[in-house]
PDB file of C-alpha atoms in Angstrom:
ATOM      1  CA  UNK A   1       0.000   0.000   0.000  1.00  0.00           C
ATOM      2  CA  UNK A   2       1.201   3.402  -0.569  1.00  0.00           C
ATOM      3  CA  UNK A   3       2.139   5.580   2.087  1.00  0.00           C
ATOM      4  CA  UNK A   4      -0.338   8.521   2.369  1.00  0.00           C
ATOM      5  CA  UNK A   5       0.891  11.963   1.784  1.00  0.00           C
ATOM      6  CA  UNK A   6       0.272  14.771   4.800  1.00  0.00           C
ATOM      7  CA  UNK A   7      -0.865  18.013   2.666  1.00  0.00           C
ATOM      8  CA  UNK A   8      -1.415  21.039   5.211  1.00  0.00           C
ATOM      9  CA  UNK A   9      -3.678  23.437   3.671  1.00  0.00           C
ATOM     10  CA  UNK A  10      -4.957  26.895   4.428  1.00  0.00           C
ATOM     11  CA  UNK A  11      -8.242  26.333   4.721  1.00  0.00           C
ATOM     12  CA  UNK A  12      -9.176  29.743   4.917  1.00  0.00           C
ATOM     13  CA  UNK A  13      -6.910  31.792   2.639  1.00  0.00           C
ATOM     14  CA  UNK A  14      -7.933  33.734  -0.162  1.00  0.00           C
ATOM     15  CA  UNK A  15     -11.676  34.779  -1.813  1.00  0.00           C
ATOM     16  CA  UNK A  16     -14.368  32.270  -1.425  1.00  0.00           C
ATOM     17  CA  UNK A  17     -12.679  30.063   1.179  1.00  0.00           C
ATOM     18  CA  UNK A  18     -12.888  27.652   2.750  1.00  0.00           C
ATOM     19  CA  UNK A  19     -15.591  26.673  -0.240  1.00  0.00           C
ATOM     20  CA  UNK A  20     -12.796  26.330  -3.094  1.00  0.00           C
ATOM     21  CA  UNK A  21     -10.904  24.168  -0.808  1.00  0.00           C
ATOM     22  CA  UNK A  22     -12.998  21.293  -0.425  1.00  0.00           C
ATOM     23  CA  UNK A  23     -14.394  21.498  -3.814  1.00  0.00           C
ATOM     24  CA  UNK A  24     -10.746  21.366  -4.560  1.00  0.00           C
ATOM     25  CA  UNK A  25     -10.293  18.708  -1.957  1.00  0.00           C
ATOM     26  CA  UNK A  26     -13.330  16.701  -3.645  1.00  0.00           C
ATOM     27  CA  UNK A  27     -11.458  17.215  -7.347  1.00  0.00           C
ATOM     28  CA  UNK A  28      -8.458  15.689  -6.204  1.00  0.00           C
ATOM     29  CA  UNK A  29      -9.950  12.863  -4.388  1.00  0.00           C
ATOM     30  CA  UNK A  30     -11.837  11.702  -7.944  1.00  0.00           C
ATOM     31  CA  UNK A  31      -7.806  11.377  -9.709  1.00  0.00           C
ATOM     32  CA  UNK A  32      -6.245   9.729  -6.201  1.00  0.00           C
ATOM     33  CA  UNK A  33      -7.235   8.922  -2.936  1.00  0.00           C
ATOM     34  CA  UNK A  34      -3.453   8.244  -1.578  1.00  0.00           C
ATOM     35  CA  UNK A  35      -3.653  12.126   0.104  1.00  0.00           C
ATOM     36  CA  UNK A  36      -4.557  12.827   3.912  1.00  0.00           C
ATOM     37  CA  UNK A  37      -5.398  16.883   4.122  1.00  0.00           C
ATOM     38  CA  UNK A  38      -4.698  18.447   7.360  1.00  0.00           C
ATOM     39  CA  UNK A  39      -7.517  21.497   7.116  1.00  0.00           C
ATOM     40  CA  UNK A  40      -5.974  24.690   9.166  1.00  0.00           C
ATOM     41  CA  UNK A  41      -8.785  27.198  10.046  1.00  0.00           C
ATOM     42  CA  UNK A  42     -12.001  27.824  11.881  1.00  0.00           C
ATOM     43  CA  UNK A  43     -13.357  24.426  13.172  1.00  0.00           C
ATOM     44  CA  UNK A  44     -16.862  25.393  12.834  1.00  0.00           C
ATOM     45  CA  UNK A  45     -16.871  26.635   9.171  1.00  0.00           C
ATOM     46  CA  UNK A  46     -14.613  23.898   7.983  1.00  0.00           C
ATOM     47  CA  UNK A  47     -17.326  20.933   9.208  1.00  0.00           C
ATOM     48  CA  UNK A  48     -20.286  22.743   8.028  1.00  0.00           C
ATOM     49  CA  UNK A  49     -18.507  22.874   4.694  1.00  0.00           C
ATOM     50  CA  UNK A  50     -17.637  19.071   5.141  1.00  0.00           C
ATOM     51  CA  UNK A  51     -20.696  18.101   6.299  1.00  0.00           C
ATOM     52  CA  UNK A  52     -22.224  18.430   2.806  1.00  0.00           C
ATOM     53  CA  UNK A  53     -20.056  15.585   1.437  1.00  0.00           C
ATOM     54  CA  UNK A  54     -19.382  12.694   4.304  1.00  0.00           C
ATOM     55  CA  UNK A  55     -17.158  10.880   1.959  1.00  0.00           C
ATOM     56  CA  UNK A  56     -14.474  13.627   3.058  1.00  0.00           C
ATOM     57  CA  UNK A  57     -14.420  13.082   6.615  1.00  0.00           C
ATOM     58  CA  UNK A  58     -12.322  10.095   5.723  1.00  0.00           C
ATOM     59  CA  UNK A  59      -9.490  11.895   4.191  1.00  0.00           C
ATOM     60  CA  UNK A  60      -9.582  15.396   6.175  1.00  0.00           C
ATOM     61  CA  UNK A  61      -8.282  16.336   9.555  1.00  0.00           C
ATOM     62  CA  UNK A  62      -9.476  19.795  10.880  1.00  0.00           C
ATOM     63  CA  UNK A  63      -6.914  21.977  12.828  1.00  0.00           C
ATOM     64  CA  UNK A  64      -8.659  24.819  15.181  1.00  0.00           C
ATOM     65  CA  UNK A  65      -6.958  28.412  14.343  1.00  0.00           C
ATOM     66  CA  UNK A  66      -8.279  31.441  15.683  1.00  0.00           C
ATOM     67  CA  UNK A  67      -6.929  34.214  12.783  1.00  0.00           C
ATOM     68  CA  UNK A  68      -6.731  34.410   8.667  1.00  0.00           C
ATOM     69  CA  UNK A  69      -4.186  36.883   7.275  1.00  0.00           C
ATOM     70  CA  UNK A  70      -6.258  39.098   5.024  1.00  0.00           C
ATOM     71  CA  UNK A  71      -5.563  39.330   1.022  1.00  0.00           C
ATOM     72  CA  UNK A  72      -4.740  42.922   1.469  1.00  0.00           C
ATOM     73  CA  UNK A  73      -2.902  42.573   4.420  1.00  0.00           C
ATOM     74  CA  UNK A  74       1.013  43.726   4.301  1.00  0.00           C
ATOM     75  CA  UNK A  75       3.408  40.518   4.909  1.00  0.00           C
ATOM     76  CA  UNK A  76       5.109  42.239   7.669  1.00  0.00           C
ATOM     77  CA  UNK A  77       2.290  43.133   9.559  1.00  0.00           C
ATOM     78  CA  UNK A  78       1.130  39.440   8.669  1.00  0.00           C
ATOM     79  CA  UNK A  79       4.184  38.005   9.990  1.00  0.00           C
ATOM     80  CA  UNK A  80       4.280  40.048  13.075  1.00  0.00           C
ATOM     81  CA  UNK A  81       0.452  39.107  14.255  1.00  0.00           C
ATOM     82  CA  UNK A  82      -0.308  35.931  12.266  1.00  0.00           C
ATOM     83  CA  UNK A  83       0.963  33.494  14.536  1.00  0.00           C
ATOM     84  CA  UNK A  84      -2.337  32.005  15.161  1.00  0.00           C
ATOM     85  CA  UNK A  85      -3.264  32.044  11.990  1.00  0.00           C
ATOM     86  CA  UNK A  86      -4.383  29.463   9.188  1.00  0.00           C
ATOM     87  CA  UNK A  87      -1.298  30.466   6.960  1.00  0.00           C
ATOM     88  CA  UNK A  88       1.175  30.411   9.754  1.00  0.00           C
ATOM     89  CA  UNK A  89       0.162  27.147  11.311  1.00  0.00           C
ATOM     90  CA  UNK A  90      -0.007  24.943   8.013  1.00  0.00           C
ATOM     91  CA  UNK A  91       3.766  26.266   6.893  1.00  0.00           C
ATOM     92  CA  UNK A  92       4.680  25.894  10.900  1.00  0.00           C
ATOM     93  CA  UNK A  93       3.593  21.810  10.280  1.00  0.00           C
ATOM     94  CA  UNK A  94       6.222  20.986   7.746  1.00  0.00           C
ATOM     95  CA  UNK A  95       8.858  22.454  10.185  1.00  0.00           C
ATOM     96  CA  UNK A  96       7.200  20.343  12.967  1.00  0.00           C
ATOM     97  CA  UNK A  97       7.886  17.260  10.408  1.00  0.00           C
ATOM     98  CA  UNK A  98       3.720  16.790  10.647  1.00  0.00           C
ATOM     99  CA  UNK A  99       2.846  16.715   6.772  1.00  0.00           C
ATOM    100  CA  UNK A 100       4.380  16.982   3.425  1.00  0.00           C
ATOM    101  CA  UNK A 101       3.091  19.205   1.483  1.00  0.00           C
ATOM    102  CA  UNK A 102       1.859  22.959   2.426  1.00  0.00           C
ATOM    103  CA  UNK A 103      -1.041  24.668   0.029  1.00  0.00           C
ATOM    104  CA  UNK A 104      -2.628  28.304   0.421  1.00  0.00           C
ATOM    105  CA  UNK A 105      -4.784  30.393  -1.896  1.00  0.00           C
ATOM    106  CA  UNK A 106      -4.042  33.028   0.586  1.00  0.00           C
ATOM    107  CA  UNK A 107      -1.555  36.304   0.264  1.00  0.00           C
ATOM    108  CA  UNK A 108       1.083  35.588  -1.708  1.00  0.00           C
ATOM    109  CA  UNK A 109       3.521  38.243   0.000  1.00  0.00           C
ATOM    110  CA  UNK A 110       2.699  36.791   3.738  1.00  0.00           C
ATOM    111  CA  UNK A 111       3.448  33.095   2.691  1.00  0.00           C
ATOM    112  CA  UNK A 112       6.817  34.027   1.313  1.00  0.00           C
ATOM    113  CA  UNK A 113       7.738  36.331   4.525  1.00  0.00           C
ATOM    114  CA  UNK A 114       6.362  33.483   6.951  1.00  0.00           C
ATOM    115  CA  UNK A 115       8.127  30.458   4.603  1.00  0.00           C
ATOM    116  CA  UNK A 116      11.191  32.431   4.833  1.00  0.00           C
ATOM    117  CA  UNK A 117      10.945  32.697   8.894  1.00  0.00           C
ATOM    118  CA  UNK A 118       9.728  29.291   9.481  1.00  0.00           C
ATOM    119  CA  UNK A 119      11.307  26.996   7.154  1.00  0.00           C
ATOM    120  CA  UNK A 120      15.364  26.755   6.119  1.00  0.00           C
ATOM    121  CA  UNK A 121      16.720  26.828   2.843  1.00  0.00           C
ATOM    122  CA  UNK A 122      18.358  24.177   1.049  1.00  0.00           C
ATOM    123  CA  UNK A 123      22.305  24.463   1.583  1.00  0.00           C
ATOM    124  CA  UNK A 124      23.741  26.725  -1.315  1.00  0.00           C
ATOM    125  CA  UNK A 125      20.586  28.649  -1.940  1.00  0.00           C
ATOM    126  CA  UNK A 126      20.286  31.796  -0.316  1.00  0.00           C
ATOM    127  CA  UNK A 127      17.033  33.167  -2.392  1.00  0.00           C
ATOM    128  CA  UNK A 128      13.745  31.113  -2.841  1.00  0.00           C
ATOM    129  CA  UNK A 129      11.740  31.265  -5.923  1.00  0.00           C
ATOM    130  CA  UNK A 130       8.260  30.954  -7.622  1.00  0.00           C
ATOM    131  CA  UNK A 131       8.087  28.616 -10.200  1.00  0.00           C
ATOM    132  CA  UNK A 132       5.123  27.882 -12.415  1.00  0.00           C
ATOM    133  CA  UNK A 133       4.203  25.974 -15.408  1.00  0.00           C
ATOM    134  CA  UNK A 134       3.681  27.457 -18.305  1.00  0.00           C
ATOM    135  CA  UNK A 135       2.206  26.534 -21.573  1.00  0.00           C
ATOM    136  CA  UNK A 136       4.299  25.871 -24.737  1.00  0.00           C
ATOM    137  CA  UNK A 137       3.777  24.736 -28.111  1.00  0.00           C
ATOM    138  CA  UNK A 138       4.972  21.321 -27.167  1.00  0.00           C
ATOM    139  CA  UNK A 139       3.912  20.660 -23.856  1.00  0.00           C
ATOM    140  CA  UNK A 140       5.191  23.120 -20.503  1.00  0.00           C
ATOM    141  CA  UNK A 141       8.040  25.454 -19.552  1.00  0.00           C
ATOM    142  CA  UNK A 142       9.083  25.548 -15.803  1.00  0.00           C
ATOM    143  CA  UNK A 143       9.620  30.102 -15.467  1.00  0.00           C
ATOM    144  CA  UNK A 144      10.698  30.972 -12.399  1.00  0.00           C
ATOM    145  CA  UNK A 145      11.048  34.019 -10.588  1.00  0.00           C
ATOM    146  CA  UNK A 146       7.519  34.870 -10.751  1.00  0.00           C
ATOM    147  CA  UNK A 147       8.039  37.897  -8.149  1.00  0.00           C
ATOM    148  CA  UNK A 148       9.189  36.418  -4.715  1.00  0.00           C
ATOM    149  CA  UNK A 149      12.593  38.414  -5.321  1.00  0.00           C
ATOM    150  CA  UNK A 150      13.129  42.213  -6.916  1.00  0.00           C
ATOM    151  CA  UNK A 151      16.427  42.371  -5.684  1.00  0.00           C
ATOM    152  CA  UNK A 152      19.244  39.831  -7.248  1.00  0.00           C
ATOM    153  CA  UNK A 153      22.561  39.121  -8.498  1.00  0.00           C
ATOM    154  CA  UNK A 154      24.073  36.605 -10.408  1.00  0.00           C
ATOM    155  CA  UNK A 155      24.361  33.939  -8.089  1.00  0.00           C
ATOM    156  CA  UNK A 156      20.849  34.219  -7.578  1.00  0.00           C
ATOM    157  CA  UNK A 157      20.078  33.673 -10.860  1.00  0.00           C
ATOM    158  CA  UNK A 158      22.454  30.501 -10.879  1.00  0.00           C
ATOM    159  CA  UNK A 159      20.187  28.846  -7.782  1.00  0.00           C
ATOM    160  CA  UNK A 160      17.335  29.619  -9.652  1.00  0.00           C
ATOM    161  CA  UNK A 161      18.770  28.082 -12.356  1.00  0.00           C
ATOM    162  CA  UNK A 162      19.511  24.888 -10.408  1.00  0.00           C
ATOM    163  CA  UNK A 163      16.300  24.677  -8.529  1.00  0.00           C
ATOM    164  CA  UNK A 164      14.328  25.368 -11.704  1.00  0.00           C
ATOM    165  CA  UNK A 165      16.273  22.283 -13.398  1.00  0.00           C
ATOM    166  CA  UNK A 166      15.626  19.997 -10.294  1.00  0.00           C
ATOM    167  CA  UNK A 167      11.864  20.978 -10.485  1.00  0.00           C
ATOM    168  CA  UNK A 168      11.433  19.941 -14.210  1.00  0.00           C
ATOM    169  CA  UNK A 169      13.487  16.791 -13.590  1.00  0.00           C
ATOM    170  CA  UNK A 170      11.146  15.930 -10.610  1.00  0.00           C
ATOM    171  CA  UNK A 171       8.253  16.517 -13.052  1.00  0.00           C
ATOM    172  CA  UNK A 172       8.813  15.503 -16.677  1.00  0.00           C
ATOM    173  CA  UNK A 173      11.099  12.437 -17.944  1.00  0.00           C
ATOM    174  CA  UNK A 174      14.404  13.645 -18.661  1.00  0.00           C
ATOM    175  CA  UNK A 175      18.059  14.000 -17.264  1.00  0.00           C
ATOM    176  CA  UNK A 176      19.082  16.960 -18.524  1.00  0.00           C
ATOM    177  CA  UNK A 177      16.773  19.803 -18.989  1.00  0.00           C
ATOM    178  CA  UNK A 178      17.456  22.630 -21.277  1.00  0.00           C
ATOM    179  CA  UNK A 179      17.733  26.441 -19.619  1.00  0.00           C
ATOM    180  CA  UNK A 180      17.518  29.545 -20.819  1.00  0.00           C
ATOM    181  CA  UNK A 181      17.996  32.805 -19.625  1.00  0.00           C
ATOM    182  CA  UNK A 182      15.279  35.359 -20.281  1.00  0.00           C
ATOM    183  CA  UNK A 183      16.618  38.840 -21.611  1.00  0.00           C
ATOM    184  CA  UNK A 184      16.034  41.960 -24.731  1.00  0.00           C
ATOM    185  CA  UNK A 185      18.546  39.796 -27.342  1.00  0.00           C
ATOM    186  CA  UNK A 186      19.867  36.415 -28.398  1.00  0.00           C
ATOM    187  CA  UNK A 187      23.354  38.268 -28.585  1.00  0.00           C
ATOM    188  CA  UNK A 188      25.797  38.150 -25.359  1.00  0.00           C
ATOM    189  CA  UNK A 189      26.190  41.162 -25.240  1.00  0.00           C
ATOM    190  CA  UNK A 190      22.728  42.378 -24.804  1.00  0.00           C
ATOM    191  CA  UNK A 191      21.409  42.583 -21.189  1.00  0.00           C
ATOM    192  CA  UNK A 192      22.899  44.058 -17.685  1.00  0.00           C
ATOM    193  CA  UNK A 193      25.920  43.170 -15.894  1.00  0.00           C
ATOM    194  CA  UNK A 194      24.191  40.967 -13.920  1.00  0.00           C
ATOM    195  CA  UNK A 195      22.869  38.953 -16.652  1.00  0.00           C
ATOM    196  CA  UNK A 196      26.025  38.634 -18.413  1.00  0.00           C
ATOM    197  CA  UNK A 197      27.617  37.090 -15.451  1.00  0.00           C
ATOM    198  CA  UNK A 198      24.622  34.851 -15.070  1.00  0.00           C
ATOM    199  CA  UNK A 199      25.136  33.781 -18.564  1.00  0.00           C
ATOM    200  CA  UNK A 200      29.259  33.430 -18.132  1.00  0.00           C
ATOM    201  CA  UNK A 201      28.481  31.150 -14.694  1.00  0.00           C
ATOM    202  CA  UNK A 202      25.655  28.872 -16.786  1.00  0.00           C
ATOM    203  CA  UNK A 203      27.853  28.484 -19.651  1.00  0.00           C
ATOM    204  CA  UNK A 204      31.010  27.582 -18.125  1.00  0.00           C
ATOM    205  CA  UNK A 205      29.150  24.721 -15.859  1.00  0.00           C
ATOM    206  CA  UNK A 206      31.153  21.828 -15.121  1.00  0.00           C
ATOM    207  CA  UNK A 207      28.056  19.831 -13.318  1.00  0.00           C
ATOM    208  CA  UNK A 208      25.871  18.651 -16.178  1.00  0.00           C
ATOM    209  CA  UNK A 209      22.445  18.700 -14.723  1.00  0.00           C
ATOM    210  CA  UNK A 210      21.270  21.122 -17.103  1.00  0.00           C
ATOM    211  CA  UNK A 211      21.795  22.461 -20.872  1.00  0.00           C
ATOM    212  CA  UNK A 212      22.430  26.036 -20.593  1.00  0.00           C
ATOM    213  CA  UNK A 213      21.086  27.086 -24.215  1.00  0.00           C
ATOM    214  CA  UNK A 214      22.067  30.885 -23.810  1.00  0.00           C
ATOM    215  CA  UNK A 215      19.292  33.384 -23.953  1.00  0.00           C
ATOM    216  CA  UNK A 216      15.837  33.605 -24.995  1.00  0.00           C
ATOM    217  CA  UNK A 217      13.702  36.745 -25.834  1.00  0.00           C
ATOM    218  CA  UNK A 218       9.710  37.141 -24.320  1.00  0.00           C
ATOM    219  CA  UNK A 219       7.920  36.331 -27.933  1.00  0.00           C
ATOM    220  CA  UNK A 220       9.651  32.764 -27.930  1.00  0.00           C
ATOM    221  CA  UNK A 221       8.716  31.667 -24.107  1.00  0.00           C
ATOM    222  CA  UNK A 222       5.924  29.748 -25.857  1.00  0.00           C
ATOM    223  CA  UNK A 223       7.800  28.259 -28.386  1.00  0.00           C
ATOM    224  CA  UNK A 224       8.690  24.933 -26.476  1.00  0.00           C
ATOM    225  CA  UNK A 225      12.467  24.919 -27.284  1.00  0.00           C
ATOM    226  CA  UNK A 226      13.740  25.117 -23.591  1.00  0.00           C
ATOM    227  CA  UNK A 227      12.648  23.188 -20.585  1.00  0.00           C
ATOM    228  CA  UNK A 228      13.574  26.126 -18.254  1.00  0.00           C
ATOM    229  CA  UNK A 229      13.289  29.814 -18.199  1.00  0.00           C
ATOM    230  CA  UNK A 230      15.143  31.570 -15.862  1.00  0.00           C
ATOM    231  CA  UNK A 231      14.219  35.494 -14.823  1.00  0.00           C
ATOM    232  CA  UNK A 232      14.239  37.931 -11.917  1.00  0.00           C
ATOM    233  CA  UNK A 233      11.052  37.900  -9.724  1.00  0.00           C
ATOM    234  CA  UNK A 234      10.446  41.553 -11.490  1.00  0.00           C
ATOM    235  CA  UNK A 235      10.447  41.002 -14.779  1.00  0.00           C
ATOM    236  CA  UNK A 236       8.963  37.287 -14.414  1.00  0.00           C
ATOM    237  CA  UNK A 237       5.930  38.721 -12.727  1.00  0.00           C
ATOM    238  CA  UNK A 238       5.474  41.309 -15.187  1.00  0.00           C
ATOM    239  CA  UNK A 239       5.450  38.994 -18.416  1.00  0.00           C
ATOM    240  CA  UNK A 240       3.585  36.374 -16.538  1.00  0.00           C
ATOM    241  CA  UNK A 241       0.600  39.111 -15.530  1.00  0.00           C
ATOM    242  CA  UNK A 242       1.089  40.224 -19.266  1.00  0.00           C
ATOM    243  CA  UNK A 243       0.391  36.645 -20.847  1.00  0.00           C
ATOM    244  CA  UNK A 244      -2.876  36.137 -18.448  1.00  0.00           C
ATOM    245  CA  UNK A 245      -4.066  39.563 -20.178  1.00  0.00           C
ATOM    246  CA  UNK A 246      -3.065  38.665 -23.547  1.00  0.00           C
ATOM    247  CA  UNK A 247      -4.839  35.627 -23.547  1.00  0.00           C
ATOM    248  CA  UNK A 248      -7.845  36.996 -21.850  1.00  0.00           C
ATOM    249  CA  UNK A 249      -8.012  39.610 -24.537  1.00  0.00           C
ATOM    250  CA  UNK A 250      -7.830  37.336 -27.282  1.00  0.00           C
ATOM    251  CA  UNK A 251     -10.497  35.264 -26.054  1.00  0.00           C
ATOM    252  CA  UNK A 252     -13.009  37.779 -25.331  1.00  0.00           C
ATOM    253  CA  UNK A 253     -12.338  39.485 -28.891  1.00  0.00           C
ATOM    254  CA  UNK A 254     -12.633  36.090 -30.304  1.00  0.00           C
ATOM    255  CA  UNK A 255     -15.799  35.455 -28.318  1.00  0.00           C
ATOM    256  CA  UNK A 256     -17.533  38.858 -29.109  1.00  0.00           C
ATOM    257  CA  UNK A 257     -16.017  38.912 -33.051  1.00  0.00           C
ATOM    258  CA  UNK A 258     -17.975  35.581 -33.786  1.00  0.00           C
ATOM    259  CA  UNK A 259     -21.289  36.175 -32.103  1.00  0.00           C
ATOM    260  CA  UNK A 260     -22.255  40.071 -33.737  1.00  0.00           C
ATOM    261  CA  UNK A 261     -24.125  38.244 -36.030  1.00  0.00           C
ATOM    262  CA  UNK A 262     -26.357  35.435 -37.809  1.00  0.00           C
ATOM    263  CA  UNK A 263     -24.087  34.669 -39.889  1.00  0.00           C
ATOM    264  CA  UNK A 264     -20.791  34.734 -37.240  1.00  0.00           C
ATOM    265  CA  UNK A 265     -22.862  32.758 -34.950  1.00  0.00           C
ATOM    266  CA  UNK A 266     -23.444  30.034 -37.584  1.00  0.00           C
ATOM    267  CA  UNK A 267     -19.993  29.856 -38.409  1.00  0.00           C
ATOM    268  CA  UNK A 268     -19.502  28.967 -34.530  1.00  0.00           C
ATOM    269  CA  UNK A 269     -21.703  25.904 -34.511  1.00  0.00           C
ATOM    270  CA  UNK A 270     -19.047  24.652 -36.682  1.00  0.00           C
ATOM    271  CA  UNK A 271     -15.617  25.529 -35.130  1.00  0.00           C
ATOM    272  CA  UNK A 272     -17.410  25.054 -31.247  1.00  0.00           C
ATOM    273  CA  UNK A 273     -15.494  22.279 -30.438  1.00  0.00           C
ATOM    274  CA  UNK A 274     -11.831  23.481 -31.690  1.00  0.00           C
ATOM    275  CA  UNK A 275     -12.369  27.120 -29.992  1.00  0.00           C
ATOM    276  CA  UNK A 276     -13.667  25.228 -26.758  1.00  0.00           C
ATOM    277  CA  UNK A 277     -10.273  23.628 -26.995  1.00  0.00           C
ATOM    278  CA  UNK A 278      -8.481  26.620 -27.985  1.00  0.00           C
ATOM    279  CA  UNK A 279      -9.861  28.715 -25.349  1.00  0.00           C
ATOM    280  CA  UNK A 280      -8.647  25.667 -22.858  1.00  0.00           C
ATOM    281  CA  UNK A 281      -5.069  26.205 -23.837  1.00  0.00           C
ATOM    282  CA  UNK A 282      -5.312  29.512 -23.108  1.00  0.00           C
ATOM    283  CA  UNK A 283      -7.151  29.711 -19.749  1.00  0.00           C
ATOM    284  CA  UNK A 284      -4.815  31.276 -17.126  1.00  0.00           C
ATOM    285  CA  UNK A 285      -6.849  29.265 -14.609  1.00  0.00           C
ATOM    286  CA  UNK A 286      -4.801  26.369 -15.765  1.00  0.00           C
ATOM    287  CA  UNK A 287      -1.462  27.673 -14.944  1.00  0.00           C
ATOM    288  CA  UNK A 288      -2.063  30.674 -12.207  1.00  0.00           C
ATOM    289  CA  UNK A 289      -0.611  28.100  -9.505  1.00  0.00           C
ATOM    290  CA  UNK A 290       2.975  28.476  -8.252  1.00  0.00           C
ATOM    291  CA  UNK A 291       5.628  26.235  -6.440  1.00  0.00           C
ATOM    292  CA  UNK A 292       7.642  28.291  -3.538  1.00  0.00           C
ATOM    293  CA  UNK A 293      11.221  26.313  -4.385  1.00  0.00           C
TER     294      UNK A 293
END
């Protein structure tokens, strides 16, 4: 039998909680039923919400909390009051060795601030990251950082880099993923100091756990040619917030283009099934989740 795996999740982070969760919680449960979810937030909400689907009580584990760090919330002030909180606690349980897995639709900002007081770093990597999948033409690109660090240098970079290559490898069959570093040119000369160094360091690697590939401009991320896109958390959050509006765009103009009239609309009844599909590919929805490495 497999061995169940602990996932601690903030039950009551982010809009519409603690509602998404067990819906979320009832997805997952439909693909694999190997998962034991420790629920962190108010006791009384969280079995009300249970109580509509018994079959759950079998797999979840409700922890009392008293607080919920708010979306707007600054993760200072978080950090300095949420103690008792639903965030705090299920990140404070992986320390404690009690699950596996932490998960929180919560504020992004607090979760990094209370990750970074709460849980250690792997040795070597002074920065975290965000990671997420993104879609290419042939199947996903690991980007990462999505914004958990403005400030950086070089050696940053490099971790990121590393972790970003250990992610894919943990994810998709293959040894040795191929990396890229995002910047304005293919040359190596284009870029700042800091990316030039970056690029030096990655192509004069003597551990080969990765390809380094050299650089790669925004209007090929998609392309599928690299595994791994490496970034700043500035400029990754910026083009990843600029793809979620670019597809959003072109699906509503699609949407509004073939439905002005009669004869659009007929020409939909046709094509419904590919633009379903299309508009699939392109749903941010999909994606919008991120892995604190």
């Amino acid at each position: 039998m497999t061995k169940q795996v602990k996932i601690a999740i903030d039950a009551m982070g982010g809009e519409n909680s603690p509602k998404k969760i067990i819906d979320g919680i009832n997805i997952s449960l439909k693909s694999s039923e190997e998962n034991l979810f420790y629920l962190y937030g108010d006791e009384k909400i969280l079995k009300e919400e249970l109580s509509k689907n018994k079959k759950l009580l079998n797999f979840c584990e409700i922890i009392n909390t008293k607080d919920v760090i708010l979306d707007d919330e600054s993760p200072l002030t978080a950090a300095k009051r949420g103690k008792d909180s639903s965030m705090w606690k299920s990140i404070e349980s992986l320390k404690e060795k009690k699950t596996d897995i932490c998960l929180s639709a919560g504020n992004t900002g607090a979760l990094l601030v209370i990750s970074r007081l709460l849980l250690n770093t792997i040795e070597g990597i002074n920065k975290p990251a965000l990671a997420a999948l993104w879609p290419n033409k042939n199947s996903t690109s690991v980007v990462l950082d999505l914004g958990a660090n403005i400030d950086y240098d070089e050696k940053n970079l490099t971790e990121f880099a590393c972790m970003g290559s250990a992610l894919y490898k943990s994810l998709f069959e293959t040894n040795l993923p191929k990396i890229a570093l995002l910047n304005v040119g293919l040359e190596e000369t284009k870029g700042n100091e800091k990316l030039k160094k970056t690029y030096n360091i990655l192509k004069n690697n003597n551990v080969k756990n990765f390809d380094f590939t050299g650089y790669i401009e925004g209007n090929h991320i998609m392309d599928g040619d690299v595994d791994v896109i490496v970034t700043d958390g500035f400029t990754g959050n910026v083009a990843l917030k600029t793809a979620e509006g670019t597809a959003k765009f072109v699906v509503d103009s699609l949407k509004k283009s073939l439905t002005e009239n009669i004869f659009s609309k007929l020409s939909l009844i046709f094509s419904y099934f590919s633009l379903k599909k299309f508009k699939s590919q392109l749903d941010p929805r999909k994606y919008n989740g991120a892995i604190f490495l």
